[in-house]
Tab-separated table of C-alpha atoms in Angstrom:
chain	number	residue	atom	x	y	z
I	1	MET	CA	-43.348	-17.925	-41.397
I	2	LYS	CA	-39.988	-18.956	-39.132
I	3	TYR	CA	-36.464	-17.262	-40.286
I	4	PHE	CA	-33.419	-18.688	-38.369
I	5	VAL	CA	-29.611	-17.084	-38.418
I	6	MET	CA	-26.833	-18.853	-37.882
I	7	LEU	CA	-23.355	-16.912	-37.970
I	8	CYS	CA	-20.373	-18.052	-37.773
I	9	ASP	CA	-18.409	-15.634	-36.513
I	10	GLY	CA	-14.613	-15.860	-38.242
I	11	MET	CA	-15.590	-18.536	-41.111
I	12	ALA	CA	-14.267	-17.688	-43.904
I	13	ASP	CA	-10.269	-17.816	-44.197
I	14	GLU	CA	-7.963	-17.731	-47.236
I	15	PRO	CA	-6.949	-21.264	-48.695
I	16	VAL	CA	-4.041	-22.690	-46.670
I	17	GLU	CA	-0.762	-25.185	-47.384
I	18	GLN	CA	-2.800	-27.221	-44.809
I	19	LEU	CA	-5.530	-28.842	-46.642
I	20	GLY	CA	-4.235	-28.597	-49.786
I	21	ASN	CA	-4.263	-25.423	-50.308
I	22	VAL	CA	-8.955	-24.974	-50.268
I	23	THR	CA	-10.574	-22.753	-47.249
I	24	PRO	CA	-11.192	-24.984	-44.150
I	25	MET	CA	-14.853	-24.309	-46.097
I	26	GLU	CA	-13.124	-25.268	-48.063
I	27	LYS	CA	-12.435	-28.958	-46.649
I	28	ALA	CA	-15.444	-29.207	-43.606
I	29	TYR	CA	-18.249	-31.737	-44.275
I	30	LYS	CA	-21.069	-29.685	-44.104
I	31	PRO	CA	-23.814	-31.988	-45.739
I	32	ASN	CA	-26.082	-29.045	-44.833
I	33	MET	CA	-25.090	-25.914	-45.704
I	34	ASP	CA	-24.110	-27.146	-49.084
I	35	ALA	CA	-27.837	-28.243	-49.508
I	36	LEU	CA	-28.739	-25.056	-48.451
I	37	ALA	CA	-27.589	-23.671	-50.655
I	38	ALA	CA	-27.485	-25.445	-53.711
I	39	LYS	CA	-31.666	-24.879	-53.175
I	40	GLY	CA	-30.906	-20.968	-51.950
I	41	GLU	CA	-28.752	-17.420	-53.250
I	42	VAL	CA	-25.406	-17.290	-52.400
I	43	GLY	CA	-22.911	-14.797	-52.558
I	44	MET	CA	-20.867	-12.202	-51.232
I	45	VAL	CA	-21.575	-9.022	-48.903
I	46	LYS	CA	-19.602	-6.617	-46.950
I	47	THR	CA	-20.511	-6.633	-43.346
I	48	VAL	CA	-18.043	-3.948	-42.293
I	49	ALA	CA	-17.761	-0.191	-43.700
I	50	GLU	CA	-14.869	1.276	-45.497
I	51	GLY	CA	-12.933	2.355	-42.202
I	52	LEU	CA	-14.141	0.858	-39.672
I	53	LYS	CA	-12.282	-1.376	-37.817
I	54	PRO	CA	-13.763	-5.835	-39.096
I	55	GLY	CA	-14.599	-6.580	-34.926
I	56	SER	CA	-17.140	-9.132	-34.124
I	57	ASP	CA	-19.027	-5.743	-33.304
I	58	VAL	CA	-19.755	-3.877	-36.130
I	59	ALA	CA	-20.011	-6.780	-38.459
I	60	ASN	CA	-22.393	-8.655	-35.917
I	61	LEU	CA	-24.487	-5.582	-36.245
I	62	SER	CA	-23.977	-4.857	-39.954
I	63	VAL	CA	-25.904	-8.579	-39.932
I	64	LEU	CA	-28.924	-7.818	-37.187
I	65	GLY	CA	-29.464	-4.737	-39.956
I	66	TYR	CA	-27.830	-2.285	-37.716
I	67	GLU	CA	-26.323	-0.456	-40.016
I	68	PRO	CA	-23.283	0.898	-37.978
I	69	ALA	CA	-21.633	4.097	-38.914
I	70	VAL	CA	-25.503	5.180	-37.332
I	71	TYR	CA	-25.908	2.615	-34.507
I	72	TYR	CA	-22.107	1.877	-33.644
I	73	SER	CA	-20.767	2.835	-30.018
I	74	GLY	CA	-18.212	1.323	-29.323
I	75	ARG	CA	-17.442	-3.354	-28.492
I	76	SER	CA	-17.653	-2.653	-24.080
I	77	PRO	CA	-20.912	-0.344	-23.835
I	78	LEU	CA	-22.678	-3.869	-25.788
I	79	GLU	CA	-20.943	-5.708	-22.926
I	80	ALA	CA	-20.893	-3.625	-20.347
I	81	ALA	CA	-25.614	-4.694	-21.063
I	82	SER	CA	-25.542	-8.261	-21.221
I	83	ILE	CA	-23.042	-7.831	-17.653
I	84	GLY	CA	-25.720	-5.257	-16.645
I	85	ILE	CA	-23.798	-2.514	-15.406
I	86	ASP	CA	-26.506	0.737	-15.438
I	87	LEU	CA	-24.439	2.905	-17.714
I	88	LYS	CA	-24.649	6.287	-17.299
I	89	ASP	CA	-24.048	8.733	-20.829
I	90	THR	CA	-20.650	10.015	-19.457
I	91	ASP	CA	-19.091	7.126	-18.291
I	92	VAL	CA	-16.697	5.075	-21.034
I	93	THR	CA	-16.611	1.506	-21.703
I	94	LEU	CA	-13.044	-0.204	-22.073
I	95	ARG	CA	-12.913	-4.103	-22.415
I	96	CYS	CA	-10.711	-5.571	-19.637
I	97	ASN	CA	-8.952	-8.502	-20.911
I	98	LEU	CA	-6.816	-11.469	-18.541
I	99	VAL	CA	-3.581	-12.012	-21.286
I	100	THR	CA	-0.723	-13.595	-20.629
I	101	LEU	CA	2.205	-11.835	-21.148
I	102	SER	CA	6.230	-12.763	-21.273
I	103	ASP	CA	8.508	-12.012	-18.598
I	104	GLU	CA	11.367	-9.720	-19.343
I	105	GLU	CA	11.278	-6.790	-17.269
I	106	ASN	CA	10.360	-3.519	-18.827
I	107	TYR	CA	6.004	-3.810	-19.661
I	108	GLU	CA	6.785	-2.588	-23.049
I	109	ASP	CA	9.206	-4.764	-23.467
I	110	LYS	CA	7.103	-7.764	-23.259
I	111	THR	CA	5.018	-9.916	-25.863
I	112	MET	CA	1.123	-10.936	-26.482
I	113	VAL	CA	1.901	-15.157	-25.227
I	114	ASP	CA	-1.130	-15.039	-25.196
I	115	TYR	CA	-4.240	-12.785	-25.739
I	116	CYS	CA	-6.662	-15.230	-23.438
I	117	GLY	CA	-4.500	-16.246	-20.601
I	118	GLY	CA	-4.049	-19.582	-20.774
I	119	ASP	CA	-8.030	-20.192	-21.557
I	120	ILE	CA	-8.508	-18.905	-18.135
I	121	SER	CA	-12.086	-19.787	-16.514
I	122	THR	CA	-14.721	-17.730	-15.575
I	123	GLU	CA	-14.616	-18.873	-11.733
I	124	GLU	CA	-10.591	-18.395	-11.753
I	125	ALA	CA	-11.007	-14.934	-13.537
I	126	LYS	CA	-14.405	-13.592	-11.040
I	127	VAL	CA	-11.790	-13.667	-8.406
I	128	LEU	CA	-8.679	-12.136	-10.210
I	129	ILE	CA	-11.076	-8.900	-11.230
I	130	GLU	CA	-12.547	-8.511	-8.268
I	131	TYR	CA	-8.731	-8.639	-6.584
I	132	ILE	CA	-8.234	-5.819	-9.556
I	133	ASP	CA	-10.944	-3.804	-8.412
I	134	GLU	CA	-9.698	-3.980	-4.566
I	135	GLN	CA	-6.110	-3.155	-5.736
I	136	LEU	CA	-6.316	-0.509	-8.702
I	137	GLY	CA	-10.296	0.238	-8.922
I	138	ASN	CA	-11.299	3.662	-7.392
I	139	ASP	CA	-14.501	7.166	-7.599
I	140	GLU	CA	-13.084	7.494	-11.614
I	141	PHE	CA	-12.357	3.267	-12.281
I	142	LYS	CA	-14.285	-0.235	-11.332
I	143	PHE	CA	-13.912	-3.390	-12.502
I	144	TYR	CA	-16.513	-5.927	-12.776
I	145	PRO	CA	-16.080	-9.415	-13.613
I	146	GLY	CA	-17.421	-10.783	-17.313
I	147	VAL	CA	-16.829	-14.124	-18.916
I	148	ALA	CA	-13.443	-16.148	-19.154
I	149	TYR	CA	-10.752	-13.673	-19.936
I	150	ARG	CA	-13.475	-11.482	-21.687
I	151	HIS	CA	-13.765	-8.447	-18.887
I	152	CYS	CA	-15.194	-5.222	-18.350
I	153	LEU	CA	-13.915	-1.297	-17.554
I	154	VAL	CA	-15.985	1.627	-16.785
I	155	TRP	CA	-14.991	5.478	-16.133
I	156	HIS	CA	-16.534	7.433	-14.731
I	157	ASN	CA	-16.356	10.537	-16.871
I	158	GLY	CA	-13.669	9.525	-19.015
I	159	ASN	CA	-12.871	10.429	-22.381
I	160	PRO	CA	-14.696	8.493	-25.043
I	161	HIS	CA	-11.685	8.735	-27.216
I	162	PRO	CA	-8.713	8.793	-25.489
I	163	GLY	CA	-5.991	6.989	-27.783
I	164	GLU	CA	-4.859	4.503	-29.865
I	165	LEU	CA	-6.093	1.087	-27.772
I	166	THR	CA	-5.035	-2.651	-29.641
I	167	PRO	CA	-6.597	-5.528	-29.756
I	168	PRO	CA	-4.693	-7.634	-28.042
I	169	HIS	CA	-5.909	-10.373	-30.894
I	170	ASP	CA	-3.980	-8.513	-33.225
I	171	ILE	CA	-0.656	-9.140	-32.412
I	172	SER	CA	-0.010	-12.338	-30.649
I	173	ASN	CA	3.536	-13.338	-30.314
I	174	ARG	CA	4.361	-9.698	-31.005
I	175	VAL	CA	6.398	-7.256	-28.463
I	176	ILE	CA	4.695	-5.114	-26.987
I	177	THR	CA	5.705	-1.875	-27.431
I	178	GLU	CA	4.230	-0.507	-30.547
I	179	TYR	CA	0.624	-1.934	-29.921
I	180	ILE	CA	1.412	-0.025	-26.190
I	181	PRO	CA	-2.006	2.822	-25.212
I	182	LYS	CA	-0.890	6.017	-27.691
I	183	GLY	CA	-3.175	9.855	-26.870
I	184	ASP	CA	-3.330	12.536	-25.073
I	185	ASP	CA	-5.249	10.474	-21.817
I	186	THR	CA	-4.073	6.981	-22.144
I	187	ALA	CA	-1.332	7.696	-19.874
I	188	LYS	CA	-3.384	6.451	-16.297
I	189	LEU	CA	-5.041	2.935	-18.366
I	190	TYR	CA	-0.900	1.971	-19.100
I	191	GLU	CA	0.265	2.687	-16.029
I	192	MET	CA	-2.740	0.404	-14.510
I	193	MET	CA	-1.774	-2.335	-17.124
I	194	LYS	CA	2.310	-2.441	-16.343
I	195	LYS	CA	1.217	-2.611	-12.032
I	196	SER	CA	-1.973	-5.207	-12.861
I	197	TYR	CA	1.530	-7.422	-14.269
I	198	LYS	CA	3.201	-7.530	-10.914
I	199	LEU	CA	-0.069	-8.073	-9.005
I	200	LEU	CA	-1.513	-10.532	-10.854
I	201	SER	CA	1.686	-12.615	-11.280
I	202	GLU	CA	1.866	-13.302	-7.327
I	203	HIS	CA	-1.358	-14.617	-7.087
I	204	PRO	CA	-2.475	-17.210	-5.558
I	205	ILE	CA	-4.317	-18.482	-8.481
I	206	ASN	CA	-1.733	-17.659	-11.000
I	207	LYS	CA	1.143	-19.362	-9.119
I	208	LYS	CA	-1.274	-22.314	-9.280
I	209	ARG	CA	-1.448	-22.115	-12.889
I	210	VAL	CA	2.410	-22.021	-13.279
I	211	ALA	CA	2.733	-24.696	-11.018
I	212	GLU	CA	-0.161	-26.648	-13.195
I	213	GLY	CA	1.798	-25.743	-17.094
I	214	LYS	CA	-0.601	-22.782	-17.315
I	215	HIS	CA	0.048	-19.995	-18.926
I	216	PRO	CA	-1.354	-16.935	-15.489
I	217	ALA	CA	-3.211	-14.635	-16.646
I	218	ASN	CA	-0.983	-11.947	-15.653
I	219	SER	CA	-2.433	-8.847	-16.191
I	220	ILE	CA	-4.945	-6.456	-18.008
I	221	TRP	CA	-5.888	-5.091	-21.419
I	222	LEU	CA	-7.669	-2.182	-21.683
I	223	TRP	CA	-9.508	-1.344	-25.535
I	224	GLY	CA	-12.357	-1.525	-27.016
I	225	GLU	CA	-13.652	2.232	-25.276
I	226	GLY	CA	-16.912	3.357	-26.428
I	227	THR	CA	-19.853	4.782	-24.802
I	228	LYS	CA	-23.684	3.776	-24.176
I	229	PRO	CA	-25.138	1.917	-26.778
I	230	LYS	CA	-28.776	3.155	-28.220
I	231	LEU	CA	-29.918	0.929	-30.846
I	232	ASP	CA	-33.460	1.365	-31.660
I	233	SER	CA	-35.686	-2.668	-31.104
I	234	PHE	CA	-35.015	-5.399	-33.262
I	235	TYR	CA	-38.582	-5.728	-33.568
I	236	GLY	CA	-40.003	-2.102	-32.896
I	237	LYS	CA	-37.156	-2.029	-37.087
I	238	PHE	CA	-38.573	-5.422	-38.145
I	239	GLY	CA	-42.085	-6.959	-36.552
I	240	LYS	CA	-39.932	-10.267	-34.890
I	241	LYS	CA	-40.192	-11.365	-31.481
I	242	GLY	CA	-36.819	-11.971	-31.683
I	243	SER	CA	-34.406	-14.673	-29.588
I	244	MET	CA	-30.191	-14.550	-29.687
I	245	ILE	CA	-28.365	-17.398	-28.048
I	246	SER	CA	-24.433	-16.755	-27.822
I	247	ALA	CA	-21.579	-17.549	-25.102
I	248	VAL	CA	-19.976	-14.108	-25.670
I	249	ASP	CA	-20.592	-10.964	-23.486
I	250	LEU	CA	-20.551	-9.157	-27.508
I	251	LEU	CA	-23.662	-10.579	-28.641
I	252	LYS	CA	-25.458	-11.235	-25.497
I	253	GLY	CA	-24.926	-7.417	-25.772
I	254	ILE	CA	-25.676	-6.545	-28.689
I	255	ALA	CA	-29.436	-8.416	-27.467
I	256	ILE	CA	-30.477	-6.411	-24.295
I	257	CYS	CA	-29.645	-3.031	-26.102
I	258	ALA	CA	-32.028	-4.299	-29.259
I	259	GLY	CA	-35.356	-5.446	-27.089
I	260	MET	CA	-34.539	-8.814	-28.052
I	261	ASN	CA	-34.660	-11.822	-25.843
I	262	SER	CA	-30.986	-13.379	-24.382
I	263	VAL	CA	-30.633	-17.369	-23.639
I	264	ASP	CA	-28.389	-18.695	-21.618
I	265	VAL	CA	-26.405	-21.715	-22.121
I	266	ASP	CA	-25.333	-24.462	-20.297
I	267	GLY	CA	-21.618	-24.786	-21.711
I	268	THR	CA	-21.166	-22.345	-23.732
I	269	THR	CA	-17.946	-21.730	-23.611
I	270	GLY	CA	-17.031	-19.773	-27.095
I	271	TYR	CA	-14.444	-22.271	-28.177
I	272	ILE	CA	-14.629	-25.266	-30.056
I	273	ASP	CA	-14.990	-27.465	-26.995
I	274	THR	CA	-18.007	-25.296	-26.655
I	275	ASN	CA	-22.564	-26.445	-25.809
I	276	PHE	CA	-23.148	-27.276	-29.373
I	277	ASP	CA	-26.287	-29.395	-28.298
I	278	GLY	CA	-27.449	-26.757	-26.106
I	279	LYS	CA	-26.844	-24.647	-28.510
I	280	CYS	CA	-29.321	-26.686	-30.545
I	281	LYS	CA	-31.993	-27.279	-28.035
I	282	ALA	CA	-32.230	-23.476	-27.240
I	283	ALA	CA	-32.819	-22.383	-31.019
I	284	ILE	CA	-35.856	-24.745	-30.702
I	285	ASP	CA	-37.329	-23.719	-27.604
I	286	GLU	CA	-37.072	-20.247	-29.075
I	287	PHE	CA	-38.945	-20.597	-31.814
I	288	GLU	CA	-41.072	-22.866	-29.488
I	289	ASN	CA	-42.021	-20.289	-27.278
I	290	GLY	CA	-42.937	-17.857	-29.399
I	291	ALA	CA	-40.101	-16.693	-31.154
I	292	ASP	CA	-39.610	-15.457	-34.896
I	293	PHE	CA	-35.931	-14.930	-35.386
I	294	VAL	CA	-33.488	-17.389	-33.208
I	295	TYR	CA	-29.882	-16.282	-33.943
I	296	VAL	CA	-27.310	-18.519	-32.856
I	297	HIS	CA	-23.519	-17.005	-32.972
I	298	VAL	CA	-21.093	-20.180	-33.100
I	299	GLU	CA	-16.933	-18.141	-31.764
I	300	ALA	CA	-15.617	-20.629	-32.594
I	301	PRO	CA	-14.262	-20.870	-35.711
I	302	ASP	CA	-13.240	-16.965	-35.224
I	303	GLU	CA	-10.496	-18.090	-32.401
I	304	CYS	CA	-9.244	-21.516	-34.338
I	305	GLY	CA	-8.897	-18.158	-36.307
I	306	HIS	CA	-6.939	-16.306	-33.772
I	307	ARG	CA	-4.795	-19.369	-32.606
I	308	GLY	CA	-4.160	-20.669	-36.371
I	309	GLU	CA	-5.842	-23.963	-34.871
I	310	THR	CA	-6.207	-25.617	-38.603
I	311	ASP	CA	-7.598	-28.665	-37.933
I	312	ASN	CA	-9.975	-27.738	-35.715
I	313	LYS	CA	-10.806	-24.452	-37.735
I	314	VAL	CA	-12.330	-27.034	-40.319
I	315	LYS	CA	-14.139	-29.880	-37.495
I	316	ALA	CA	-16.497	-26.238	-35.361
I	317	ILE	CA	-17.399	-25.928	-39.273
I	318	GLU	CA	-18.693	-29.616	-38.512
I	319	MET	CA	-19.548	-29.532	-35.783
I	320	ILE	CA	-22.330	-26.871	-36.323
I	321	ASP	CA	-23.281	-27.957	-39.834
I	322	GLU	CA	-24.144	-31.182	-37.546
I	323	HIS	CA	-25.108	-30.323	-34.444
I	324	ILE	CA	-27.282	-26.981	-34.959
I	325	LEU	CA	-27.779	-26.323	-38.560
I	326	GLY	CA	-28.819	-29.588	-39.299
I	327	PRO	CA	-31.227	-30.512	-36.362
I	328	VAL	CA	-32.369	-26.245	-36.469
I	329	VAL	CA	-32.824	-27.210	-40.325
I	330	LYS	CA	-35.451	-30.864	-39.817
I	331	TYR	CA	-37.265	-29.130	-37.128
I	332	LEU	CA	-38.134	-25.680	-38.974
I	333	LYS	CA	-39.306	-27.890	-41.929
I	334	SER	CA	-41.289	-30.436	-39.863
I	335	LYS	CA	-43.504	-27.122	-38.940
I	336	GLY	CA	-44.041	-24.832	-41.924
I	337	ASP	CA	-42.504	-22.572	-44.395
I	338	PHE	CA	-38.843	-21.197	-42.558
I	339	ALA	CA	-35.935	-19.164	-44.039
I	340	VAL	CA	-32.624	-19.741	-42.920
I	341	LEU	CA	-29.337	-17.139	-43.105
I	342	VAL	CA	-25.617	-18.909	-42.793
I	343	CYS	CA	-22.868	-16.297	-43.578
I	344	PRO	CA	-19.249	-15.540	-41.055
I	345	ASP	CA	-19.369	-12.023	-39.594
I	346	HIS	CA	-16.177	-11.082	-40.942
I	347	PRO	CA	-12.884	-12.825	-42.206
I	348	THR	CA	-10.482	-14.169	-39.104
I	349	PRO	CA	-7.706	-15.901	-41.681
I	350	LEU	CA	-5.499	-19.128	-39.548
I	351	ASN	CA	-1.984	-16.807	-41.864
I	352	ILE	CA	-2.891	-13.920	-40.170
I	353	LYS	CA	-4.778	-14.938	-37.151
I	354	THR	CA	-7.623	-11.903	-36.891
I	355	HIS	CA	-9.289	-10.332	-38.513
I	356	THR	CA	-9.810	-8.952	-42.157
I	357	SER	CA	-13.072	-6.276	-44.024
I	358	ASP	CA	-13.154	-8.770	-47.109
I	359	PRO	CA	-16.507	-8.927	-48.307
I	360	VAL	CA	-17.526	-12.709	-46.452
I	361	PRO	CA	-19.994	-15.471	-48.194
I	362	TYR	CA	-23.249	-15.609	-47.234
I	363	LEU	CA	-26.157	-18.127	-47.993
I	364	ILE	CA	-30.011	-17.384	-48.136
I	365	TYR	CA	-32.350	-20.191	-47.744
I	366	ASN	CA	-36.486	-20.241	-48.494
I	367	SER	CA	-38.585	-22.814	-48.239
I	368	LYS	CA	-41.153	-20.755	-50.153
I	369	LYS	CA	-38.268	-20.060	-52.837
I	370	GLU	CA	-35.945	-22.924	-53.943
I	371	GLN	CA	-34.403	-22.848	-56.846
I	372	GLU	CA	-31.067	-24.428	-58.023
I	373	SER	CA	-27.898	-22.325	-57.494
I	374	GLY	CA	-25.483	-24.373	-58.935
I	375	VAL	CA	-22.997	-24.098	-56.524
I	376	LYS	CA	-22.128	-27.114	-54.462
I	377	CYS	CA	-20.036	-26.465	-52.298
I	378	PHE	CA	-20.341	-23.196	-49.773
I	379	CYS	CA	-17.626	-21.611	-49.336
I	380	GLU	CA	-14.885	-18.488	-50.655
I	381	LYS	CA	-15.168	-19.621	-54.065
I	382	GLU	CA	-18.384	-20.647	-54.761
I	383	ALA	CA	-19.291	-17.989	-54.214
I	384	LYS	CA	-17.649	-14.875	-55.518
I	385	ALA	CA	-18.735	-17.193	-58.842
I	386	THR	CA	-22.152	-16.575	-58.487
I	387	GLY	CA	-22.078	-12.683	-59.343
I	388	ASN	CA	-24.527	-12.437	-56.019
I	389	TYR	CA	-22.592	-9.442	-54.005
I	390	ILE	CA	-24.382	-7.289	-50.527
I	391	ALA	CA	-22.383	-4.060	-50.909
I	392	LYS	CA	-24.112	-2.736	-47.546
I	393	GLY	CA	-24.372	-5.414	-45.203
I	394	PHE	CA	-27.060	-4.227	-42.588
I	395	THR	CA	-29.572	-4.143	-46.086
I	396	MET	CA	-29.091	-7.450	-45.388
I	397	MET	CA	-32.043	-7.958	-43.062
I	398	ASN	CA	-33.916	-6.587	-44.704
I	399	TYR	CA	-33.462	-8.727	-48.104
I	400	PHE	CA	-33.558	-12.115	-45.389
I	401	PHE	CA	-37.299	-10.617	-44.421
I	402	SER	CA	-39.250	-9.890	-47.328
I	403	GLU	CA	-40.321	-12.215	-48.618
């Protein structure tokens, strides 16, 4: 028996006027998802428990069967594991975004123009983060380059609860005054953020980007603090050899900490221009190489939600369906019995451009348990109408594996 998870990050949404008051899931042409839904189980699942922030960290841990209240120690430590940072128990890590801020004189008066620094490339970002480490790093703070705009700061002997730190994608196009770091032990963090603006604005890479009409990655933004993660092995929990395919350090880090095989695919970007076909091939290769369980994570719907890109969000869902889900299911059918789980981790509604904690639709198809679900379109409305509801998202993986 083979098990496949197609995780469509941020796919769930609210009805959109531009789409005729339907959601991107309803609008998208996705014959493979709809066919599986028609012969499987469809319902709603609560992936983000009450009291937790609706991040991809908490939500993906939940989908993978790890109760966040037990296992979650912060977002950035998982990303640090992906980068290969050897953390001490006394280290605190923070996500370090490269962002674009507006040019007001006082830092706190600036606006969050772009939470991802104008889609800065990994190559450009590496130079900028290494420069920031040269200028601001010391025995207490060390900066590490990651992928695209997503990087890591390690705070040696730091405070795991320094204060209130806001994700930059939550404040797109807002003045940052109310969202600068607050709390007893955030002064050093905020000082580095302010110093980074001058350093990065004058860097040749950003001057070149401005000359080319691109957004400069002109400030660091610190958030997502945490400590060294301690996940039980996925194989130990479920008895399945698992593989993770994602462009995002967070998901790679979860896989590494859970003892899963984390697969790198050339040309993956975390956005709509990602290498969908490469992810599909990697998934099939993992099954061929003996994996029992393959989890393919695609970030594109989430990024489109954060940017308010309605048409691209629909397109991202269609690309997942055509280029990954369809071919993988065709392969699995040729090999024997299999099960497929398709779901988002959390909603990223286009109208607010950030995550919510609302339940998300799921579909589970098991080739040994085909059934007429009555569902014609895998979407929020039809999933709710089934009445099926999983109140604790972390229990879904055991349910998925049950035969």
